[in-house]
PDB file of C-alpha atoms in Angstrom:
ATOM      1  CA  THR H   7     -33.239   8.465  -9.348  1.00 82.00           C
ATOM      2  CA  LEU H   8     -34.590   5.081  -8.351  1.00 87.00           C
ATOM      3  CA  LEU H   9     -31.865   3.371  -9.726  1.00 85.00           C
ATOM      4  CA  LYS H  10     -29.421   5.665  -8.369  1.00 79.00           C
ATOM      5  CA  GLY H  11     -30.818   5.062  -4.808  1.00 82.00           C
ATOM      6  CA  ALA H  12     -30.911   1.390  -5.212  1.00 85.00           C
ATOM      7  CA  ASP H  13     -26.978   1.567  -6.290  1.00 80.00           C
ATOM      8  CA  VAL H  14     -26.206   3.518  -3.097  1.00 78.00           C
ATOM      9  CA  ALA H  15     -28.039   0.765  -0.751  1.00 82.00           C
ATOM     10  CA  MET H  16     -26.241  -1.925  -2.536  1.00 81.00           C
ATOM     11  CA  TYR H  17     -22.779  -0.283  -1.839  1.00 74.00           C
ATOM     12  CA  ILE H  18     -23.737   0.503   1.893  1.00 74.00           C
ATOM     13  CA  ALA H  19     -24.969  -3.088   2.263  1.00 78.00           C
ATOM     14  CA  LYS H  20     -21.494  -4.116   0.817  1.00 72.00           C
ATOM     15  CA  ARG H  21     -19.541  -1.975   2.846  1.00 67.00           C
ATOM     16  CA  ASN H  22     -21.318  -2.842   6.146  1.00 65.00           C
ATOM     17  CA  ARG H  23     -21.415  -6.511   5.021  1.00 63.00           C
ATOM     18  CA  ASN H  24     -25.117  -6.728   5.712  1.00 62.00           C
ATOM     19  CA  GLU H  25     -27.603  -8.776   3.654  1.00 75.00           C
ATOM     20  CA  TYR H  26     -29.765  -5.588   2.732  1.00 83.00           C
ATOM     21  CA  ALA H  27     -29.408  -1.810   3.546  1.00 83.00           C
ATOM     22  CA  ILE H  28     -32.438   0.925   3.049  1.00 86.00           C
ATOM     23  CA  TYR H  29     -31.582   4.130   1.078  1.00 86.00           C
ATOM     24  CA  SER H  30     -31.388   7.098   3.058  1.00 80.00           C
ATOM     25  CA  PRO H  31     -30.366  10.576   1.933  1.00 76.00           C
ATOM     26  CA  GLU H  32     -28.855  11.881   4.911  1.00 66.00           C
ATOM     27  CA  HIS H  33     -26.184   9.178   4.776  1.00 58.00           C
ATOM     28  CA  ASP H  34     -25.608   9.311   1.175  1.00 61.00           C
ATOM     29  CA  ASN H  35     -22.067   9.862   0.162  1.00 58.00           C
ATOM     30  CA  TYR H  36     -22.560   8.015  -3.453  1.00 54.00           C
ATOM     31  CA  ASN H  37     -23.662  10.981  -4.842  1.00 62.00           C
ATOM     32  CA  ALA H  38     -23.766  11.816  -8.552  1.00 68.00           C
ATOM     33  CA  HIS H  39     -20.050  12.724  -8.760  1.00 72.00           C
ATOM     34  CA  ARG H  40     -19.038   9.424  -7.186  1.00 75.00           C
ATOM     35  CA  LEU H  41     -21.143   7.550  -9.188  1.00 76.00           C
ATOM     36  CA  GLU H  42     -19.730   9.181 -12.185  1.00 82.00           C
ATOM     37  CA  LEU H  43     -16.387   8.573 -10.912  1.00 85.00           C
ATOM     38  CA  LEU H  44     -17.271   4.786 -10.368  1.00 87.00           C
ATOM     39  CA  HIS H  45     -18.550   4.711 -14.259  1.00 88.00           C
ATOM     40  CA  ASP H  46     -15.300   6.270 -15.344  1.00 92.00           C
ATOM     41  CA  LEU H  47     -13.082   4.028 -12.867  1.00 93.00           C
ATOM     42  CA  ARG H  48     -14.463   0.994 -14.625  1.00 93.00           C
ATOM     43  CA  ALA H  49     -13.409   2.354 -18.116  1.00 93.00           C
ATOM     44  CA  ALA H  50      -9.946   3.530 -16.907  1.00 94.00           C
ATOM     45  CA  ILE H  51      -9.395   0.135 -15.661  1.00 95.00           C
ATOM     46  CA  GLN H  52     -10.529  -1.879 -18.442  1.00 94.00           C
ATOM     47  CA  HIS H  53      -8.409   0.264 -20.934  1.00 93.00           C
ATOM     48  CA  HIS H  54      -5.484   0.054 -18.312  1.00 93.00           C
ATOM     49  CA  ASP H  55      -5.464   3.770 -17.918  1.00 93.00           C
ATOM     50  CA  ILE H  56      -4.500   3.896 -14.162  1.00 95.00           C
ATOM     51  CA  GLY H  57      -0.854   5.325 -14.081  1.00 95.00           C
ATOM     52  CA  ILE H  58       1.681   4.527 -11.237  1.00 97.00           C
ATOM     53  CA  ALA H  59       4.130   6.521  -9.278  1.00 97.00           C
ATOM     54  CA  PHE H  60       7.060   5.451  -7.158  1.00 98.00           C
ATOM     55  CA  GLN H  61       8.271   6.623  -3.716  1.00 97.00           C
ATOM     56  CA  PRO H  62      11.815   5.749  -2.733  1.00 97.00           C
ATOM     57  CA  LYS H  63      12.756   4.007   0.668  1.00 97.00           C
ATOM     58  CA  LEU H  64      16.220   5.070   2.066  1.00 97.00           C
ATOM     59  CA  ASP H  65      18.402   2.355   3.869  1.00 97.00           C
ATOM     60  CA  LEU H  66      19.420   4.344   6.912  1.00 97.00           C
ATOM     61  CA  ARG H  67      22.608   2.080   7.596  1.00 95.00           C
ATOM     62  CA  ASN H  68      23.935   2.326   3.923  1.00 93.00           C
ATOM     63  CA  GLN H  69      22.493   5.771   2.902  1.00 94.00           C
ATOM     64  CA  ILE H  70      21.385   4.366  -0.420  1.00 95.00           C
ATOM     65  CA  ILE H  71      17.778   3.743  -1.983  1.00 96.00           C
ATOM     66  CA  THR H  72      17.026  -0.129  -1.730  1.00 95.00           C
ATOM     67  CA  GLY H  73      13.378   0.151  -2.565  1.00 96.00           C
ATOM     68  CA  VAL H  74      10.388   1.929  -3.777  1.00 97.00           C
ATOM     69  CA  GLU H  75       6.565   1.794  -3.107  1.00 98.00           C
ATOM     70  CA  ALA H  76       4.252   1.701  -6.182  1.00 98.00           C
ATOM     71  CA  LEU H  77       1.420   4.249  -5.745  1.00 97.00           C
ATOM     72  CA  ALA H  78      -1.514   4.505  -8.177  1.00 96.00           C
ATOM     73  CA  ARG H  79      -2.074   7.614 -10.243  1.00 95.00           C
ATOM     74  CA  TRP H  80      -5.398   8.600 -12.083  1.00 95.00           C
ATOM     75  CA  THR H  81      -5.771  11.425 -14.367  1.00 93.00           C
ATOM     76  CA  HIS H  82      -9.557  11.726 -15.166  1.00 90.00           C
ATOM     77  CA  PRO H  83     -10.215  13.102 -18.471  1.00 87.00           C
ATOM     78  CA  LYS H  84     -12.519  15.650 -17.166  1.00 87.00           C
ATOM     79  CA  HIS H  85     -11.605  16.217 -13.538  1.00 87.00           C
ATOM     80  CA  GLY H  86      -8.025  16.096 -13.824  1.00 92.00           C
ATOM     81  CA  ILE H  87      -5.754  14.379 -11.129  1.00 92.00           C
ATOM     82  CA  ILE H  88      -8.210  12.321  -8.797  1.00 92.00           C
ATOM     83  CA  PRO H  89      -6.345  11.426  -5.281  1.00 90.00           C
ATOM     84  CA  PRO H  90      -6.094   7.752  -4.426  1.00 91.00           C
ATOM     85  CA  ASN H  91      -8.140   8.333  -1.106  1.00 86.00           C
ATOM     86  CA  ASP H  92     -11.170   9.228  -3.304  1.00 86.00           C
ATOM     87  CA  PHE H  93     -11.101   6.479  -5.835  1.00 90.00           C
ATOM     88  CA  ILE H  94      -9.467   3.578  -3.948  1.00 90.00           C
ATOM     89  CA  PRO H  95     -12.612   3.316  -1.385  1.00 84.00           C
ATOM     90  CA  ILE H  96     -14.714   3.116  -4.632  1.00 85.00           C
ATOM     91  CA  LEU H  97     -12.793   0.362  -5.955  1.00 89.00           C
ATOM     92  CA  GLU H  98     -12.954  -1.606  -2.600  1.00 84.00           C
ATOM     93  CA  GLN H  99     -16.645  -1.099  -2.007  1.00 78.00           C
ATOM     94  CA  THR H 100     -17.426  -2.332  -5.560  1.00 80.00           C
ATOM     95  CA  GLY H 101     -15.133  -5.353  -6.049  1.00 82.00           C
ATOM     96  CA  LEU H 102     -12.965  -3.562  -8.770  1.00 91.00           C
ATOM     97  CA  ILE H 103      -9.904  -3.605  -6.306  1.00 92.00           C
ATOM     98  CA  LYS H 104      -8.755  -7.155  -7.331  1.00 93.00           C
ATOM     99  CA  THR H 105      -8.627  -6.186 -11.090  1.00 94.00           C
ATOM    100  CA  PHE H 106      -7.023  -2.997 -10.298  1.00 96.00           C
ATOM    101  CA  THR H 107      -4.212  -4.447  -8.066  1.00 96.00           C
ATOM    102  CA  LEU H 108      -3.357  -6.994 -10.437  1.00 96.00           C
ATOM    103  CA  GLN H 109      -2.831  -4.138 -12.924  1.00 96.00           C
ATOM    104  CA  ILE H 110      -0.632  -2.225 -10.449  1.00 97.00           C
ATOM    105  CA  LEU H 111       1.300  -5.209  -9.831  1.00 97.00           C
ATOM    106  CA  GLU H 112       1.851  -5.903 -13.619  1.00 97.00           C
ATOM    107  CA  LYS H 113       3.301  -2.434 -14.051  1.00 97.00           C
ATOM    108  CA  ALA H 114       5.285  -2.397 -10.737  1.00 98.00           C
ATOM    109  CA  VAL H 115       6.944  -5.651 -11.269  1.00 98.00           C
ATOM    110  CA  GLY H 116       7.635  -4.812 -15.012  1.00 97.00           C
ATOM    111  CA  TYR H 117       9.211  -1.429 -13.885  1.00 97.00           C
ATOM    112  CA  CYS H 118      11.271  -3.193 -11.019  1.00 97.00           C
ATOM    113  CA  LYS H 119      12.806  -5.691 -13.765  1.00 97.00           C
ATOM    114  CA  ASN H 120      13.603  -2.692 -15.759  1.00 96.00           C
ATOM    115  CA  CYS H 121      15.479  -1.160 -12.960  1.00 95.00           C
ATOM    116  CA  ASN H 122      17.286  -4.435 -12.200  1.00 95.00           C
ATOM    117  CA  ASN H 123      18.477  -4.650 -15.730  1.00 95.00           C
ATOM    118  CA  LYS H 124      19.784  -1.267 -15.497  1.00 94.00           C
ATOM    119  CA  GLY H 125      21.890  -2.271 -12.518  1.00 93.00           C
ATOM    120  CA  TYR H 126      19.665  -1.043  -9.625  1.00 93.00           C
ATOM    121  CA  ARG H 127      18.880  -3.692  -7.338  1.00 93.00           C
ATOM    122  CA  LEU H 128      15.678  -2.349  -6.053  1.00 96.00           C
ATOM    123  CA  SER H 129      12.682  -4.106  -4.415  1.00 97.00           C
ATOM    124  CA  VAL H 130       9.053  -2.826  -5.243  1.00 98.00           C
ATOM    125  CA  ALA H 131       6.288  -2.616  -2.666  1.00 98.00           C
ATOM    126  CA  VAL H 132       2.590  -2.995  -3.605  1.00 98.00           C
ATOM    127  CA  ASN H 133      -0.357  -2.492  -1.250  1.00 96.00           C
ATOM    128  CA  LEU H 134      -2.716  -5.292  -0.924  1.00 95.00           C
ATOM    129  CA  SER H 135      -6.412  -4.591   0.275  1.00 91.00           C
ATOM    130  CA  MET H 136      -8.609  -6.794   2.624  1.00 88.00           C
ATOM    131  CA  HIS H 137     -10.531  -8.105  -0.887  1.00 89.00           C
ATOM    132  CA  ASN H 138      -7.087  -9.187  -2.102  1.00 91.00           C
ATOM    133  CA  LEU H 139      -6.213 -11.146   0.942  1.00 90.00           C
ATOM    134  CA  HIS H 140      -9.648 -13.149   0.735  1.00 89.00           C
ATOM    135  CA  ASP H 141      -8.755 -14.206  -2.766  1.00 91.00           C
ATOM    136  CA  THR H 142      -7.364 -17.684  -2.864  1.00 93.00           C
ATOM    137  CA  ASN H 143      -6.209 -17.093  -6.443  1.00 95.00           C
ATOM    138  CA  LEU H 144      -4.015 -14.318  -5.552  1.00 96.00           C
ATOM    139  CA  PRO H 145      -0.729 -16.230  -5.001  1.00 97.00           C
ATOM    140  CA  GLN H 146      -1.100 -18.086  -8.267  1.00 97.00           C
ATOM    141  CA  GLN H 147      -1.917 -14.706 -10.082  1.00 97.00           C
ATOM    142  CA  ILE H 148       1.392 -12.961  -8.511  1.00 98.00           C
ATOM    143  CA  ALA H 149       3.412 -15.891  -9.654  1.00 97.00           C
ATOM    144  CA  ALA H 150       2.540 -15.750 -12.729  1.00 98.00           C
ATOM    145  CA  ILE H 151       3.052 -11.877 -13.073  1.00 98.00           C
ATOM    146  CA  LEU H 152       6.480 -12.489 -11.679  1.00 98.00           C
ATOM    147  CA  ASP H 153       7.273 -15.372 -14.336  1.00 98.00           C
ATOM    148  CA  ARG H 154       6.020 -13.070 -17.181  1.00 97.00           C
ATOM    149  CA  HIS H 155       8.608 -10.472 -16.210  1.00 98.00           C
ATOM    150  CA  ASN H 156      11.272 -12.874 -14.965  1.00 97.00           C
ATOM    151  CA  LEU H 157      11.579 -10.951 -11.723  1.00 97.00           C
ATOM    152  CA  ASP H 158      13.194 -12.625  -8.589  1.00 96.00           C
ATOM    153  CA  LYS H 159      10.480 -13.171  -6.139  1.00 96.00           C
ATOM    154  CA  GLN H 160      12.906 -11.567  -3.511  1.00 95.00           C
ATOM    155  CA  PHE H 161      12.237  -8.183  -5.211  1.00 97.00           C
ATOM    156  CA  LEU H 162       8.587  -7.870  -4.673  1.00 98.00           C
ATOM    157  CA  MET H 163       7.351  -6.721  -1.178  1.00 98.00           C
ATOM    158  CA  LEU H 164       3.509  -7.059  -0.675  1.00 98.00           C
ATOM    159  CA  GLU H 165       2.273  -4.390   2.016  1.00 96.00           C
ATOM    160  CA  ILE H 166      -0.707  -5.310   3.944  1.00 93.00           C
ATOM    161  CA  THR H 167      -2.594  -3.085   6.850  1.00 87.00           C
ATOM    162  CA  GLU H 168      -3.446  -4.574  10.105  1.00 83.00           C
ATOM    163  CA  SER H 169      -7.246  -4.257   9.753  1.00 80.00           C
ATOM    164  CA  ALA H 170      -7.087  -5.963   6.380  1.00 83.00           C
ATOM    165  CA  ILE H 171      -5.479  -8.929   7.937  1.00 84.00           C
ATOM    166  CA  MET H 172      -7.647  -8.853  11.079  1.00 80.00           C
ATOM    167  CA  HIS H 173     -10.794  -8.876   9.117  1.00 79.00           C
ATOM    168  CA  ASN H 174     -10.644 -12.697   8.390  1.00 83.00           C
ATOM    169  CA  PRO H 175      -7.133 -13.618  10.328  1.00 84.00           C
ATOM    170  CA  GLU H 176      -7.298 -17.410   9.678  1.00 88.00           C
ATOM    171  CA  LEU H 177      -7.829 -17.009   5.858  1.00 90.00           C
ATOM    172  CA  SER H 178      -5.171 -14.067   5.724  1.00 90.00           C
ATOM    173  CA  LEU H 179      -2.728 -16.298   7.335  1.00 91.00           C
ATOM    174  CA  LYS H 180      -3.352 -18.791   4.910  1.00 93.00           C
ATOM    175  CA  ILE H 181      -2.717 -16.693   2.059  1.00 95.00           C
ATOM    176  CA  LEU H 182       0.353 -14.784   3.468  1.00 95.00           C
ATOM    177  CA  THR H 183       1.995 -18.112   4.353  1.00 95.00           C
ATOM    178  CA  GLU H 184       1.463 -18.999   0.852  1.00 96.00           C
ATOM    179  CA  LEU H 185       2.903 -16.145  -0.473  1.00 97.00           C
ATOM    180  CA  ASN H 186       5.768 -16.219   1.913  1.00 96.00           C
ATOM    181  CA  THR H 187       6.665 -19.807   0.895  1.00 96.00           C
ATOM    182  CA  MET H 188       7.028 -18.521  -2.905  1.00 95.00           C
ATOM    183  CA  GLY H 189       9.924 -16.122  -1.566  1.00 96.00           C
ATOM    184  CA  VAL H 190       7.734 -13.008  -1.776  1.00 97.00           C
ATOM    185  CA  GLN H 191       8.442 -10.374   0.837  1.00 97.00           C
ATOM    186  CA  LEU H 192       5.677  -9.323   3.395  1.00 97.00           C
ATOM    187  CA  SER H 193       5.214  -6.124   5.101  1.00 96.00           C
ATOM    188  CA  VAL H 194       2.693  -4.910   8.028  1.00 93.00           C
ATOM    189  CA  ASP H 195       1.680  -1.258   6.788  1.00 91.00           C
ATOM    190  CA  ASP H 196       0.409   1.632   8.978  1.00 80.00           C
ATOM    191  CA  PHE H 197       1.522  -0.539  12.179  1.00 83.00           C
ATOM    192  CA  GLY H 198       0.015   1.046  15.355  1.00 73.00           C
ATOM    193  CA  THR H 199      -3.064   2.288  13.900  1.00 73.00           C
ATOM    194  CA  GLY H 200      -5.188  -0.848  13.441  1.00 64.00           C
ATOM    195  CA  TYR H 201      -5.719  -3.564  15.849  1.00 61.00           C
ATOM    196  CA  SER H 202      -1.954  -4.290  16.571  1.00 61.00           C
ATOM    197  CA  SER H 203      -2.740  -7.894  17.811  1.00 68.00           C
ATOM    198  CA  LEU H 204       0.580  -9.197  18.904  1.00 77.00           C
ATOM    199  CA  SER H 205      -0.906 -12.678  19.059  1.00 77.00           C
ATOM    200  CA  TYR H 206      -1.259 -12.692  15.354  1.00 76.00           C
ATOM    201  CA  LEU H 207       1.802 -10.582  14.483  1.00 80.00           C
ATOM    202  CA  LYS H 208       3.901 -13.632  15.817  1.00 83.00           C
ATOM    203  CA  ARG H 209       2.310 -15.928  13.642  1.00 85.00           C
ATOM    204  CA  LEU H 210       2.427 -13.774  10.660  1.00 88.00           C
ATOM    205  CA  PRO H 211       5.086 -14.794   8.073  1.00 94.00           C
ATOM    206  CA  VAL H 212       6.218 -11.012   7.587  1.00 94.00           C
ATOM    207  CA  GLN H 213       9.647  -9.607   7.520  1.00 96.00           C
ATOM    208  CA  GLN H 214       8.829  -5.860   7.891  1.00 96.00           C
ATOM    209  CA  LEU H 215       6.745  -3.357   9.951  1.00 95.00           C
ATOM    210  CA  LYS H 216       5.967   0.280   8.707  1.00 95.00           C
ATOM    211  CA  ILE H 217       5.657   2.798  11.329  1.00 94.00           C
ATOM    212  CA  ASP H 218       2.641   4.999  10.436  1.00 92.00           C
ATOM    213  CA  ARG H 219       3.454   8.648   9.537  1.00 92.00           C
ATOM    214  CA  SER H 220       1.027   9.763  12.187  1.00 91.00           C
ATOM    215  CA  PHE H 221       3.676   8.611  14.894  1.00 94.00           C
ATOM    216  CA  VAL H 222       6.751   9.592  12.952  1.00 95.00           C
ATOM    217  CA  SER H 223       5.697  13.158  11.929  1.00 91.00           C
ATOM    218  CA  ASP H 224       5.130  14.524  15.180  1.00 91.00           C
ATOM    219  CA  MET H 225       7.562  12.790  17.324  1.00 94.00           C
ATOM    220  CA  MET H 226       9.920  15.483  17.672  1.00 94.00           C
ATOM    221  CA  ASP H 227       7.267  17.402  19.457  1.00 93.00           C
ATOM    222  CA  ASP H 228       5.243  14.450  21.022  1.00 94.00           C
ATOM    223  CA  ARG H 229       7.318  12.481  23.725  1.00 94.00           C
ATOM    224  CA  ASP H 230       4.483   9.709  23.587  1.00 95.00           C
ATOM    225  CA  ASP H 231       4.747   9.438  19.582  1.00 94.00           C
ATOM    226  CA  ALA H 232       8.674   9.227  19.813  1.00 96.00           C
ATOM    227  CA  THR H 233       8.324   6.346  22.515  1.00 96.00           C
ATOM    228  CA  ILE H 234       5.722   4.494  20.322  1.00 94.00           C
ATOM    229  CA  VAL H 235       8.333   4.829  17.271  1.00 96.00           C
ATOM    230  CA  ARG H 236      11.286   3.573  19.513  1.00 97.00           C
ATOM    231  CA  SER H 237       9.175   0.972  21.150  1.00 95.00           C
ATOM    232  CA  THR H 238       8.047  -0.268  17.689  1.00 94.00           C
ATOM    233  CA  ILE H 239      11.601  -0.455  16.379  1.00 97.00           C
ATOM    234  CA  ASP H 240      12.560  -2.426  19.340  1.00 96.00           C
ATOM    235  CA  LEU H 241       9.602  -4.869  18.958  1.00 94.00           C
ATOM    236  CA  ALA H 242      10.273  -5.460  15.360  1.00 95.00           C
ATOM    237  CA  HIS H 243      13.837  -6.152  15.995  1.00 97.00           C
ATOM    238  CA  ASN H 244      13.322  -8.513  18.744  1.00 94.00           C
ATOM    239  CA  LEU H 245      10.888 -10.364  16.642  1.00 92.00           C
ATOM    240  CA  GLY H 246      13.468 -10.591  13.709  1.00 95.00           C
ATOM    241  CA  LEU H 247      11.717  -8.019  11.365  1.00 96.00           C
ATOM    242  CA  ASN H 248      12.977  -4.730   9.641  1.00 96.00           C
ATOM    243  CA  THR H 249      11.291  -1.254  10.154  1.00 97.00           C
ATOM    244  CA  VAL H 250      10.487   1.385   7.862  1.00 97.00           C
ATOM    245  CA  ALA H 251       9.273   4.923   9.259  1.00 97.00           C
ATOM    246  CA  GLU H 252       6.925   6.789   6.862  1.00 96.00           C
ATOM    247  CA  GLY H 253       6.335  10.309   6.734  1.00 95.00           C
ATOM    248  CA  VAL H 254       9.946  11.565   7.062  1.00 97.00           C
ATOM    249  CA  GLU H 255       9.986  15.247   6.343  1.00 96.00           C
ATOM    250  CA  THR H 256      13.022  16.860   8.113  1.00 96.00           C
ATOM    251  CA  GLU H 257      16.519  16.092   8.733  1.00 96.00           C
ATOM    252  CA  GLN H 258      15.925  16.243  12.620  1.00 97.00           C
ATOM    253  CA  VAL H 259      13.362  13.165  12.239  1.00 97.00           C
ATOM    254  CA  LEU H 260      15.964  11.418   9.766  1.00 97.00           C
ATOM    255  CA  GLU H 261      18.782  11.672  12.315  1.00 97.00           C
ATOM    256  CA  THR H 262      16.760  10.505  15.329  1.00 97.00           C
ATOM    257  CA  LEU H 263      15.454   7.566  13.200  1.00 98.00           C
ATOM    258  CA  LYS H 264      19.099   6.594  12.592  1.00 97.00           C
ATOM    259  CA  GLN H 265      19.885   6.758  16.534  1.00 97.00           C
ATOM    260  CA  MET H 266      17.009   4.630  17.088  1.00 97.00           C
ATOM    261  CA  HIS H 267      18.369   2.180  14.857  1.00 97.00           C
ATOM    262  CA  CYS H 268      15.315   2.266  12.363  1.00 98.00           C
ATOM    263  CA  ASP H 269      16.196   0.321   8.996  1.00 98.00           C
ATOM    264  CA  HIS H 270      14.533   2.327   6.402  1.00 98.00           C
ATOM    265  CA  ALA H 271      12.814   5.876   6.000  1.00 98.00           C
ATOM    266  CA  GLN H 272      10.118   6.947   3.435  1.00 97.00           C
ATOM    267  CA  GLY H 273       8.934  10.594   3.148  1.00 96.00           C
ATOM    268  CA  TYR H 274       9.115  13.860   1.444  1.00 96.00           C
ATOM    269  CA  LEU H 275      12.737  14.525   2.928  1.00 96.00           C
ATOM    270  CA  ILE H 276      13.908  11.579   0.550  1.00 96.00           C
ATOM    271  CA  SER H 277      11.611  12.228  -2.300  1.00 96.00           C
ATOM    272  CA  ARG H 278       8.052  12.554  -3.323  1.00 96.00           C
ATOM    273  CA  PRO H 279       6.341   9.955  -5.351  1.00 96.00           C
ATOM    274  CA  LEU H 280       7.923  10.377  -8.915  1.00 97.00           C
ATOM    275  CA  SER H 281       6.633   9.067 -12.225  1.00 96.00           C
ATOM    276  CA  PRO H 282       8.859   6.219 -13.869  1.00 96.00           C
ATOM    277  CA  ASP H 283      10.572   8.790 -15.774  1.00 95.00           C
ATOM    278  CA  ASP H 284      11.332  10.991 -13.074  1.00 96.00           C
ATOM    279  CA  PHE H 285      12.401   8.268 -10.720  1.00 96.00           C
ATOM    280  CA  MET H 286      14.893   6.957 -13.178  1.00 94.00           C
ATOM    281  CA  SER H 287      16.274  10.452 -13.246  1.00 94.00           C
ATOM    282  CA  TYR H 288      16.221  10.625  -9.668  1.00 94.00           C
ATOM    283  CA  LEU H 289      18.517   7.598  -9.362  1.00 91.00           C
ATOM    284  CA  LEU H 290      21.038   8.936 -12.088  1.00 90.00           C
ATOM    285  CA  ALA H 291      21.425  11.935 -10.096  1.00 90.00           C
ATOM    286  CA  GLY H 292      22.752   9.987  -7.110  1.00 81.00           C
ATOM    287  CA  GLU H 293      21.739  12.050  -4.240  1.00 81.00           C
ATOM    288  CA  TRP H 294      21.525   8.932  -1.959  1.00 82.00           C
TER     289      TRP H 294
END
């Protein structure tokens, strides 16, 4: 019990970036189940047991699939499927996120190369965390993965949230500039939900803004959301960036996004996340 309490205090100190924290049961969300997940996550990463799924992105101008987002999937041997929202925070709070991200990149890049070999010129997007952006070895590690699979750098898109960038903007800018110089594509994820610092946005070497699903899903019923979506698309285009709308679930939303000249759409209307085999079948079916 003492050791578990010490672990809880350590994770809280890391999360809050304080030098120390005092254990308090009232604020303890690191319960026994969570600590068990942490133990099993370490083992899953060690044995490369974290799976991957792909959600397609639709090019709204040409009506074809031009890319996918790679999403982590973990099936626990006892508890079954564990949602990413349950295990990603654990990875971020313990430092395991760096190794985990490299494993996802390895699988995503390898699959993307396989698709390209079969005649599908698709890009693959992988999410980076704040911890990845603070790792000065990241550009070299990504370059090594791309070289191993002989994938053209333009087919890899790295997605970064505003909050991750703004936690240490100068270091983030340095890492992102190095990645951009390599030829890797960069995207700001969940745009509009974080700091939305336009002074930093104009300095960032990014090619894309992803409009958060919270605005897209309600834009037919909420005029403010519709205005935010339209304004974000106009802002991006004026800065020379393309846009992706997340959370597209209805034909009406899709048609409205086309009228707003949004570049790409992602969501359940186009496809739910698919296993590698199911995604290949999806491409062969040729719906888009």
